[in-house]
Coordinates of C-alpha atoms in Angstrom, one line a residue:
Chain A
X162 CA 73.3 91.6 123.8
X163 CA 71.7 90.2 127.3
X164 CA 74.3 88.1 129.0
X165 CA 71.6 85.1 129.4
X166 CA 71.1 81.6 128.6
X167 CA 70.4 82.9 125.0
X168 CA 74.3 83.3 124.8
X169 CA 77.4 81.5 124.8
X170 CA 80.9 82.1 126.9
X171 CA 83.3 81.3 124.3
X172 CA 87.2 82.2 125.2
X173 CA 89.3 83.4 122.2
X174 CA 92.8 84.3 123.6
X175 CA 94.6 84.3 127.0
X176 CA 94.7 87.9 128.6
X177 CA 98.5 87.9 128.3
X178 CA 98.5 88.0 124.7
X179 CA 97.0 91.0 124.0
X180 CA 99.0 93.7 125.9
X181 CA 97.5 97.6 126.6
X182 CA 97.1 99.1 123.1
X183 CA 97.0 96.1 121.4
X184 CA 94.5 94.1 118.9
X185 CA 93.6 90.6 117.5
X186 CA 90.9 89.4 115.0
X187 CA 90.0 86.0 115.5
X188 CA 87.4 84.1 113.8
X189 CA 85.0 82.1 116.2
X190 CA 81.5 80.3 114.1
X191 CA 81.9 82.2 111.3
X192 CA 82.0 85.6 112.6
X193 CA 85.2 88.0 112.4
X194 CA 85.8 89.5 115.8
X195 CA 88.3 92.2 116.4
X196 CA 89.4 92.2 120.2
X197 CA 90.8 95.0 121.7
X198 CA 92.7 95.9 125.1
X199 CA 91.5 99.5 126.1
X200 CA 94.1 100.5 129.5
X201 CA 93.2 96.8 130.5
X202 CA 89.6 96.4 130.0
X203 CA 89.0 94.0 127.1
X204 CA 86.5 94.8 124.5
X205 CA 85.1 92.9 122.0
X206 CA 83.7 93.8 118.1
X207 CA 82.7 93.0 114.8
X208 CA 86.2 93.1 112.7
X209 CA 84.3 94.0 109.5
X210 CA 83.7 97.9 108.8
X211 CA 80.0 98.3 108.7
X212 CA 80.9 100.7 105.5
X213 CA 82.9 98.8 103.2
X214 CA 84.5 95.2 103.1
X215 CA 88.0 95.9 105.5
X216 CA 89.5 94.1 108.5
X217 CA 89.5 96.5 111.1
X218 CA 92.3 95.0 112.9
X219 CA 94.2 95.7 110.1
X220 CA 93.6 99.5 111.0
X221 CA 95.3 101.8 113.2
X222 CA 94.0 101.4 117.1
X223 CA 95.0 104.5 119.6
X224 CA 93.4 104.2 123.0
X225 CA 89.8 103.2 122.6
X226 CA 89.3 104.4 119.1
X227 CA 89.8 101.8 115.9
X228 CA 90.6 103.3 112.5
X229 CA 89.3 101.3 109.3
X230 CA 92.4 101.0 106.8
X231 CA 90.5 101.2 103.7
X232 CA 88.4 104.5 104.3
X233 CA 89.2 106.1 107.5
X234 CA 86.3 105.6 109.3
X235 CA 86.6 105.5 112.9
X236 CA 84.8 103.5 115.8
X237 CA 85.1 103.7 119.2
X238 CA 85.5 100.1 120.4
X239 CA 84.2 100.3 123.6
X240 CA 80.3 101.0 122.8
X241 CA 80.7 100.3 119.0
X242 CA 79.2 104.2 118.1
X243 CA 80.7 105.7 115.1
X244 CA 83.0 108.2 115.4
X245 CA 84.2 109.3 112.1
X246 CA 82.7 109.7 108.5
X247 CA 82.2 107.7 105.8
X248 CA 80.5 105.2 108.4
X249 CA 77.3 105.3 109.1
X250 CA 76.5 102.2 111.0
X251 CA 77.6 101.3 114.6
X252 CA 79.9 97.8 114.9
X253 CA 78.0 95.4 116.9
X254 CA 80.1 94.3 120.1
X255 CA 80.4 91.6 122.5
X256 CA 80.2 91.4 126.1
X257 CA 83.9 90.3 127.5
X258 CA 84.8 88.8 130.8
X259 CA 88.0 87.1 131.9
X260 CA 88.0 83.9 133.3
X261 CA 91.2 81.7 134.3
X262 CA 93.4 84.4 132.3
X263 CA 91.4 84.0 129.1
X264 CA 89.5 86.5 127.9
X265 CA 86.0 85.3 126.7
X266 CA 83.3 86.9 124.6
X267 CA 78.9 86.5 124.5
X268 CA 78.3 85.4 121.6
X269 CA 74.6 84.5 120.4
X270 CA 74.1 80.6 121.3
X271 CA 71.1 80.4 118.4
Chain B
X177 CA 69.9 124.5 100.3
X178 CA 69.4 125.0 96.1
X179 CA 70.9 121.9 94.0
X180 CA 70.4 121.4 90.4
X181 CA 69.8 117.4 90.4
X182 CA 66.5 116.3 91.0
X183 CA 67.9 113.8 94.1
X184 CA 68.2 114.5 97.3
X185 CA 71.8 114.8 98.0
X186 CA 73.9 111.5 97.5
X187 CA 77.2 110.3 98.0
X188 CA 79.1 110.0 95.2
X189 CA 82.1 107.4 95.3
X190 CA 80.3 104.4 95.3
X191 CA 78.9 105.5 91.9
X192 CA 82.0 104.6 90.1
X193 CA 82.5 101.3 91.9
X194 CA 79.7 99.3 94.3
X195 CA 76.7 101.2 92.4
X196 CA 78.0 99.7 89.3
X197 CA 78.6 96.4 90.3
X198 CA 74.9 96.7 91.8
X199 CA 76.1 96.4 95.7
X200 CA 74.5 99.3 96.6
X201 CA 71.0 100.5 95.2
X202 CA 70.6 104.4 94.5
X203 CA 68.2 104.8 97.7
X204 CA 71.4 103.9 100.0
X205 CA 73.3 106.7 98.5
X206 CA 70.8 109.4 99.5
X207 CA 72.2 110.8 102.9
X208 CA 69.5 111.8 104.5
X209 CA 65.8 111.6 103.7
X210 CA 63.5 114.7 102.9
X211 CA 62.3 114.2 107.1
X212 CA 65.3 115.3 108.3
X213 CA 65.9 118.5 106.1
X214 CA 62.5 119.1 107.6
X215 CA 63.5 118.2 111.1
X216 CA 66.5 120.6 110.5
X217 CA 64.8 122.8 109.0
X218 CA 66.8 122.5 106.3
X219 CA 64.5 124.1 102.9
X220 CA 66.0 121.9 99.6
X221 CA 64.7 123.0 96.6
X222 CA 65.8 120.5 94.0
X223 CA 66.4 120.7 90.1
X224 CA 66.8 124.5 90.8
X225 CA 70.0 126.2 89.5
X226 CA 70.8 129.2 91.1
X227 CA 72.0 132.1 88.1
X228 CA 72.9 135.0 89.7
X229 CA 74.2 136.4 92.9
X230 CA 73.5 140.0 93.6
X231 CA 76.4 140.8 96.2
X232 CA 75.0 144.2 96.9
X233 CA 71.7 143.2 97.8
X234 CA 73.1 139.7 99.0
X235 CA 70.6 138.1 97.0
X236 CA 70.4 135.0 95.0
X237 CA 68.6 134.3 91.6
X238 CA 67.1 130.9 90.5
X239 CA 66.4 130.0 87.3
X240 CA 62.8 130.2 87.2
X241 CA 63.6 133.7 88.4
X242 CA 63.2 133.3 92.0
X243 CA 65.1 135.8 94.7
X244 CA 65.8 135.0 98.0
X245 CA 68.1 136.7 100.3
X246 CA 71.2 135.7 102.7
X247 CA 73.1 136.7 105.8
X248 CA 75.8 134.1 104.7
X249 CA 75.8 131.8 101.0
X250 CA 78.1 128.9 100.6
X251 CA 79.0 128.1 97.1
X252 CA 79.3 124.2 97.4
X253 CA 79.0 123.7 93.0
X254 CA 81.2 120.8 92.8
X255 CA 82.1 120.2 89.4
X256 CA 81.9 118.6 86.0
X257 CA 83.3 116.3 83.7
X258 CA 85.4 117.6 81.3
X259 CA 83.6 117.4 77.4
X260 CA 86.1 116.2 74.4
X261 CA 84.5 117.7 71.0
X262 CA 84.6 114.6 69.3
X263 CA 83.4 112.7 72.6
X264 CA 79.7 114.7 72.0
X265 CA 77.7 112.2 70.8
X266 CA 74.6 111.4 73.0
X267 CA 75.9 107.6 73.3
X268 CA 79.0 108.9 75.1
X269 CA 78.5 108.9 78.9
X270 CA 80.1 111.0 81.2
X271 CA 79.7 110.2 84.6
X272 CA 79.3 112.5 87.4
X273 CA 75.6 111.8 88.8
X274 CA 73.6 108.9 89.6
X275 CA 71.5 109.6 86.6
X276 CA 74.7 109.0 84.4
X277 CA 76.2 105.6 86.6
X278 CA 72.6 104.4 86.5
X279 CA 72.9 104.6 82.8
X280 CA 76.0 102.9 82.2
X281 CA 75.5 100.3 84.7
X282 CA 72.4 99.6 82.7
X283 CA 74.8 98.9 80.0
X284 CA 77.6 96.3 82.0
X285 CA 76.2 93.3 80.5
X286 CA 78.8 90.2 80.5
X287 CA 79.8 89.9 77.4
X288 CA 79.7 93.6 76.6
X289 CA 82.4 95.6 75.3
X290 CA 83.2 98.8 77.1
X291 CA 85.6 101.8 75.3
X292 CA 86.9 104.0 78.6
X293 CA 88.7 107.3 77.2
X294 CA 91.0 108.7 80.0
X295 CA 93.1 106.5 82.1
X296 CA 92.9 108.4 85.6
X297 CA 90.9 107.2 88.6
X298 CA 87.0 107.0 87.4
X299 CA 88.1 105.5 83.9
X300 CA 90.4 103.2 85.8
X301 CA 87.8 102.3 88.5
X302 CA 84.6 101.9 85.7
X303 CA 87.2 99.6 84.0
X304 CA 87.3 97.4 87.1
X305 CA 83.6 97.2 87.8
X306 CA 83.4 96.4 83.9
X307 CA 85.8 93.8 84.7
X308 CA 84.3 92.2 87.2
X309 CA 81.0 92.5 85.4
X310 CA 82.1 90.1 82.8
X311 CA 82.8 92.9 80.3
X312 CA 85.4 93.1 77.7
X313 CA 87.2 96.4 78.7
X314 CA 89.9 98.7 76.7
X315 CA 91.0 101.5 78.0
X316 CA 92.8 104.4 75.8
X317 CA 94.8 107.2 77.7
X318 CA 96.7 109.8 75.6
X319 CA 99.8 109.9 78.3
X320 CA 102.2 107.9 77.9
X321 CA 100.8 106.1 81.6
X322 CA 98.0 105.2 83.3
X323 CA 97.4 107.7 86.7
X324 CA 100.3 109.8 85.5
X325 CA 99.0 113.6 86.9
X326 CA 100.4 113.8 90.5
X327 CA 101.9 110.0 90.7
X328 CA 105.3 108.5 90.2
X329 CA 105.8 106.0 87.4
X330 CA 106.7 103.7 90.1
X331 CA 102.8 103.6 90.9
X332 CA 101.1 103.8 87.7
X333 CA 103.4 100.7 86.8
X334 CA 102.2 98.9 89.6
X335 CA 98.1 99.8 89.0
X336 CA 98.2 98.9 84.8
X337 CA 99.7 95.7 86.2
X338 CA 96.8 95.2 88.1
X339 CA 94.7 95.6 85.6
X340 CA 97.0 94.1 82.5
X341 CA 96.8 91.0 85.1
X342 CA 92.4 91.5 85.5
X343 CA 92.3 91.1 81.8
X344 CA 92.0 95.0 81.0
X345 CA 93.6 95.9 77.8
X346 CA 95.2 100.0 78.6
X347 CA 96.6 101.5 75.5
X348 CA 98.3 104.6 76.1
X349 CA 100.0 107.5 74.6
X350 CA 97.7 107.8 71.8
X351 CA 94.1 109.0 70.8
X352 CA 91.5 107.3 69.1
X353 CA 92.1 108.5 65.7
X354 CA 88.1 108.3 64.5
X355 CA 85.1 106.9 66.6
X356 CA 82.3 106.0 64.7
X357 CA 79.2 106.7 66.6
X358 CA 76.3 104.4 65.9
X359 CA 72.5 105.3 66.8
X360 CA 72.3 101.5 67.8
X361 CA 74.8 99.0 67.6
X362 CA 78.9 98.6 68.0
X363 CA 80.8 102.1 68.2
X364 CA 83.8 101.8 66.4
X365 CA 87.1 103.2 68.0
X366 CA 89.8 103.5 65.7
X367 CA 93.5 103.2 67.0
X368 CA 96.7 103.5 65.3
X369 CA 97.4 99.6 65.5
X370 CA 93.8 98.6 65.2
X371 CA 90.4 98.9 65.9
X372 CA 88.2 98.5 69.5
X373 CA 84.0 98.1 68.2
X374 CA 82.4 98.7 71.7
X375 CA 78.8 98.3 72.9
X376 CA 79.4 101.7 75.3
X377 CA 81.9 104.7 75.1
X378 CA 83.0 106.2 79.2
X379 CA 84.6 109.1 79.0
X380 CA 86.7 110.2 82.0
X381 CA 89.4 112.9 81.2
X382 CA 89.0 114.9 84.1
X383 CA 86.5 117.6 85.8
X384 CA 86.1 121.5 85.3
X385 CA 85.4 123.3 88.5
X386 CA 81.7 124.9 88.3
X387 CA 82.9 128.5 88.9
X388 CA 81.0 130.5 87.2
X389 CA 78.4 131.8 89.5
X390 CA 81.4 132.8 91.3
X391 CA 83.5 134.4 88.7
X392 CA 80.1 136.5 87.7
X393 CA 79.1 137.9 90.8
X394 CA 83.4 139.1 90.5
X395 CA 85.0 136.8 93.4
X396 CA 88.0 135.8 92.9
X397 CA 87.8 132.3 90.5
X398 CA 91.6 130.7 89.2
X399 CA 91.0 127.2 88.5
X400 CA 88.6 126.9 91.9
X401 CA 86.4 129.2 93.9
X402 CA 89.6 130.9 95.6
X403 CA 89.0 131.2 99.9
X404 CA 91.1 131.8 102.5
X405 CA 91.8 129.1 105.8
X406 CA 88.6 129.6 106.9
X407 CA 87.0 128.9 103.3
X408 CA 85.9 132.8 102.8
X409 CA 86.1 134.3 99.7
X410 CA 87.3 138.0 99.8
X411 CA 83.9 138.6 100.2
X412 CA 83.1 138.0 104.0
X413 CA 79.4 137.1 103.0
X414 CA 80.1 134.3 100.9
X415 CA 81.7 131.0 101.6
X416 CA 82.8 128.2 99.3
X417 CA 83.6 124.0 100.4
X418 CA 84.0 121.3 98.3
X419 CA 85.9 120.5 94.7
X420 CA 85.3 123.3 93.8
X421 CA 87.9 125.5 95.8
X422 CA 91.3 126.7 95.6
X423 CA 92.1 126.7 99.4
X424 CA 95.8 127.0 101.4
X425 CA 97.7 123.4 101.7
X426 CA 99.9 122.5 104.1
X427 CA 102.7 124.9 105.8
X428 CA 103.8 126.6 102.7
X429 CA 99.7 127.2 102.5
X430 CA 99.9 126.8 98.5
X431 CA 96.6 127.4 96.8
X432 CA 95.3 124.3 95.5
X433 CA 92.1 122.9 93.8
X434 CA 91.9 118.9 95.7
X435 CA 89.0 116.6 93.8
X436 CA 88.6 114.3 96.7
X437 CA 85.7 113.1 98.9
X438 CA 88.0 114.8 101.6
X439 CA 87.2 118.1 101.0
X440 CA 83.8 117.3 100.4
X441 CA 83.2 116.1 103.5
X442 CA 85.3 118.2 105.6
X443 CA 85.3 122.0 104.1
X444 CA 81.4 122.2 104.6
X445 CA 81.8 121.3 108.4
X446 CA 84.5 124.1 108.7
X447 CA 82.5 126.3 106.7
X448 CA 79.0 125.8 108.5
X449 CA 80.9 126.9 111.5
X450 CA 82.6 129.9 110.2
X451 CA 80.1 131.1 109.0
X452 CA 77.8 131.1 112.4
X453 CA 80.6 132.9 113.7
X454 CA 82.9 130.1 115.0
X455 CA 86.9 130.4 114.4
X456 CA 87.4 127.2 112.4
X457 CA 90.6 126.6 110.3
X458 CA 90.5 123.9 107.8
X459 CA 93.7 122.7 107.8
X460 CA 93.5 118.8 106.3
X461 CA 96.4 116.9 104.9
X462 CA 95.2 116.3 101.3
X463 CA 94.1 112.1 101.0
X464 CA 91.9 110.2 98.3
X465 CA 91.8 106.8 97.9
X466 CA 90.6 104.7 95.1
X467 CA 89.3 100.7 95.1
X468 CA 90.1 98.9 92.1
X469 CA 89.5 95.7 91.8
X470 CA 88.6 95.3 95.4
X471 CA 92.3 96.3 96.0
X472 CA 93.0 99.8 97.9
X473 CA 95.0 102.9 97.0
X474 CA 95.2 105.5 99.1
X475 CA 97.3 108.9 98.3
X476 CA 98.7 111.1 101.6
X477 CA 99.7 114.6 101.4
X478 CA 102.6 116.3 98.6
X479 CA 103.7 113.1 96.9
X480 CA 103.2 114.6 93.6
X481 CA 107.1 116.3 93.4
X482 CA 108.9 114.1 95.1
X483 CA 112.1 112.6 93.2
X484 CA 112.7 110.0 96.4
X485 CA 110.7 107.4 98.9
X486 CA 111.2 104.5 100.9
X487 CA 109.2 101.9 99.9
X488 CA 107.7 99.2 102.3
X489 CA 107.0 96.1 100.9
X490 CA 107.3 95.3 97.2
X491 CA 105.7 96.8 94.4
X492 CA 104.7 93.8 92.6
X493 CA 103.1 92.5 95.6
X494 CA 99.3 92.9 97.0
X495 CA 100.8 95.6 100.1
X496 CA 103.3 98.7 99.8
X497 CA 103.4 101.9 101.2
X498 CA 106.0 104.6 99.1
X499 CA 106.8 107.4 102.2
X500 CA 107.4 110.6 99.5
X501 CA 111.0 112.7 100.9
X502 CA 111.3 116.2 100.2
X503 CA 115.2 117.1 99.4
X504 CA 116.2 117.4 103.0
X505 CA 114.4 113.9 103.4
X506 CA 111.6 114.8 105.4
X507 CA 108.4 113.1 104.9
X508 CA 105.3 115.2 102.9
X509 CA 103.4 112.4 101.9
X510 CA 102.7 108.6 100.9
X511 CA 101.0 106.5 98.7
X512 CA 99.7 103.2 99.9
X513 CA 98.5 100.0 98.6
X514 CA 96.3 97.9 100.8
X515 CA 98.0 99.1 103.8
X516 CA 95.8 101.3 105.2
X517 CA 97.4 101.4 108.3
X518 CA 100.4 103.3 107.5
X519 CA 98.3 106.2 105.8
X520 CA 97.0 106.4 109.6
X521 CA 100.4 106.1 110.8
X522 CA 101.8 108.6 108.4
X523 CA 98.6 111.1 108.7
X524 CA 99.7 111.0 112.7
X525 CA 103.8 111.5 111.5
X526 CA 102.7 114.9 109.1
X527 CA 100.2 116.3 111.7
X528 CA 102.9 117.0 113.9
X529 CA 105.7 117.5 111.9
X530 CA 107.3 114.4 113.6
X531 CA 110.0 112.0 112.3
X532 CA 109.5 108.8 111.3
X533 CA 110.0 105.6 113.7
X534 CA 113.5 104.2 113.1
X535 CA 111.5 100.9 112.3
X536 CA 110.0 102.1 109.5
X537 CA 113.2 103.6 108.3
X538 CA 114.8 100.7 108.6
X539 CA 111.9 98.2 107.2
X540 CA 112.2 100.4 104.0
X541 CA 114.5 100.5 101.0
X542 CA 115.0 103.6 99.4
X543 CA 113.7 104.2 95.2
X544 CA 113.8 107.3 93.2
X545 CA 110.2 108.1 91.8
X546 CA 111.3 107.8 88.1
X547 CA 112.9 104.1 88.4
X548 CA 110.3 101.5 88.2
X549 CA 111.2 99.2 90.7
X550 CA 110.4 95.1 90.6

């Protein structure tokens, strides 16, 4: 996604939340995002499996790699690729940026 | 490539669930179209079923009495439903292809009534796609419990309240006495305590391993295509992946035959590369899952003789995970319900032979596998 005036800066959590190794899913207009601390670089997803209907932050997260609970499939988080089977389909993601400790996401602004 | 289905290979899970509730259309099953076997030079001849193998002259025979030679051949036959000899008529589906699902999705009408003989994971899954359909659904399993090869009462107790709770009526540890097969119109199931008239009959009593390609051209065939770590047979020209093997599990390396998407998808990547002359060991911890109901149930590992777990959570909740103990309380396996993250955890935990985290010790109560637990 171009980081233009066709998006939005929208902060979800404050930096110190979310500690190295850690993720949240938050829900921002509608959309489920999953975002994820990588050794201190923030990165930003869908938080729906692009296989089947399952939370992914409700999956098992080891470095920069996101585990889907209900089939195994695995992303990693950083570019969105696919990294396991049965998924077929990259996540989309989210350009980050931290601003005033906050960690904000690009969303779309249409 | 030589299959005997007239599709281009498909993935088969969603057959029994999403295909039925018309989520997914056939064309997303396909895995990859004709193009890329092209691309890959990858030759798929379709609706041909191979007949013979000539070990000798490493040679393999179709059915409209084609030869064609091989360096290497991979067995990869799958297998099919088990047949019940008064469960022949042509109105009883068995369901194994997309041909079949297609069929009895064509029949999932709300308002129908669907008969499901066989209460183990693809009776129990068509029963909740029937469900949620808007059909009336009975289910009839002659064990005395629903899922009862390989899981602890404690389980099936806690999946036919799931479905006792969707509106699924399970009657088990009996046989339909008579079925009265119509050429149109209600088929009459007759039960000890009454009767079930239903507008479809599913029958799901379990799979036979196609083996007997194999157990002609004289490998080595006992309940599965029998191959070694690398998924040879004895002979080193011929390789078998799939459900249809009997392959070394875990440390003890026990011969076992696994039907699970699991070895589907995994034995033909080991294979492909043993058999180009790579020195791959397939060495997965058995898992399947199942969705039911939109609700998840994955199985990890040996849980199938363990007398104790630890249970997490409660069973008559929507999340628990059972860790299975061996009898020097080591962990072999689990069984989880919408908690997909502690299969991960535990898949991590049997990899290395590790320990579990005192937390989880201590965020568990321990249960024996024979006392259903509340």
């Amino acid at each position: 996604m171009p980081e233009d005036d066709n998006c939005k800066w929208v902060s979800v959590l404050s930096a110190e939340e979310l500690p190295v190794g850690q993720m949240a899913g938050v829900e921002i207009d509608g959309r489920r995002i999953a975002i994820f601390n990588v050794k201190g670089a923030f990165y930003a997803t869908d938080n729906i499996c692009t296989h089947a209907f399952a939370v992914l932050s409700d999956g098992w997260f080891e470095e920069n790699v996101i585990e889907c609970p209900l089939h195994g499939g695995k992303f990693d988080v950083c570019s969105g690729r696919v990294l396991g089977e049965p998924v077929e389909r990259d996540l989309q993601t989210y350009p980050t940026r931290l601003a005033g400790g906050e960690v904000q996401i690009a969303l779309p602004s249409a | 490539m030589f299959g005997d289905e007239s599709h281009l290979p498909y993935d088969r899970p969603p057959l029994t669930k999403d295909f039925l509730l018309g989520k997914v259309e056939q064309a997303q099953l396909t895995f990859s179209d004709v193009q890329t076997y092209d691309t890959l030079n990858i030759h798929y001849h379709h609706a041909t079923r191979i007949v013979a193998i000539d070990r000798h002259q490493r040679s393999i025979t179709t059915d409209r009495n084609e030869v064609y030679e091989y360096d290497k051949l991979l067995l990869a036959t799958g297998s099919r439903p088990r047949r019940l000899p008064e469960m022949e008529d042509a109105r009883a589906i068995y369901l194994r292809t997309v041909d079949d699902a297609a069929r009895l999705r064509s029949v999932l009408e709300p308002g129908r009534s669907i008969g499901i003989i066989g209460a183990g994971f693809v009776g129990l899954e068509v029963a909740a796609a029937a469900r949620d359909r808007g059909c009336a659904v009975c289910v009839i399993e002659a064990a005395p419990s629903v899922l009862s090869r390989g899981l602890p009462p404690l389980v099936s107790n806690a999946i036919q309240r799931l479905h006792l709770s969707r509106g699924v009526e399970i009657v088990c540890g009996q046989t339909a006495k008579a079925i009265e097969w119509t050429r149109r119109g209600p088929i009459n199931i007759e039960l000890s305590h009454r009767s079930f008239s239903a507008d479809a009959v599913v029958v799901g009593v379990g799979v036979i391993p196609n083996t007997e390609l194999a157990a002609a051209a004289g490998l080595e065939v006992d309940n599965g295509i029998v191959v070694d770590c690398h998924l040879q047979t004895a002979d080193p020209s011929i390789f078998a992946a799939g459900e249809v093997t009997k392959h070394p599990v875990g440390k003890g390396g026990a011969l076992l035959r696994l039907e699970s998407w699991n070895v589907a998808h995994k034995q033909p990547l080991v294979a492909a590369a043993c058999m180009t002359g790579h020195d791959l060991v397939y060495d997965e911890i058995p898992w399947l899952w199942s969705d039911q109901f939109g609700q998840n149930l994955q199985i990890l590992g040996d849980v199938a003789d363990s007398q104790d777990f630890l249970l997490r959570g409660h069973l008559d909740s929507e999340q628990w995970t059972l860790i299975a103990l061996n009898s020097a309380t080591e962990p072999t396996g689990a069984i989880a319900f919408n908690s997909g993250r502690d299969i991960s955890m535990m898949r991590r935990i049997l990899k290395s032979g590790g320990n579990l985290p005192l937390d989880v010790i201590s965020s568990s109560r321990p249960v024996s596998a024979m006392v259903p637990v509340c």
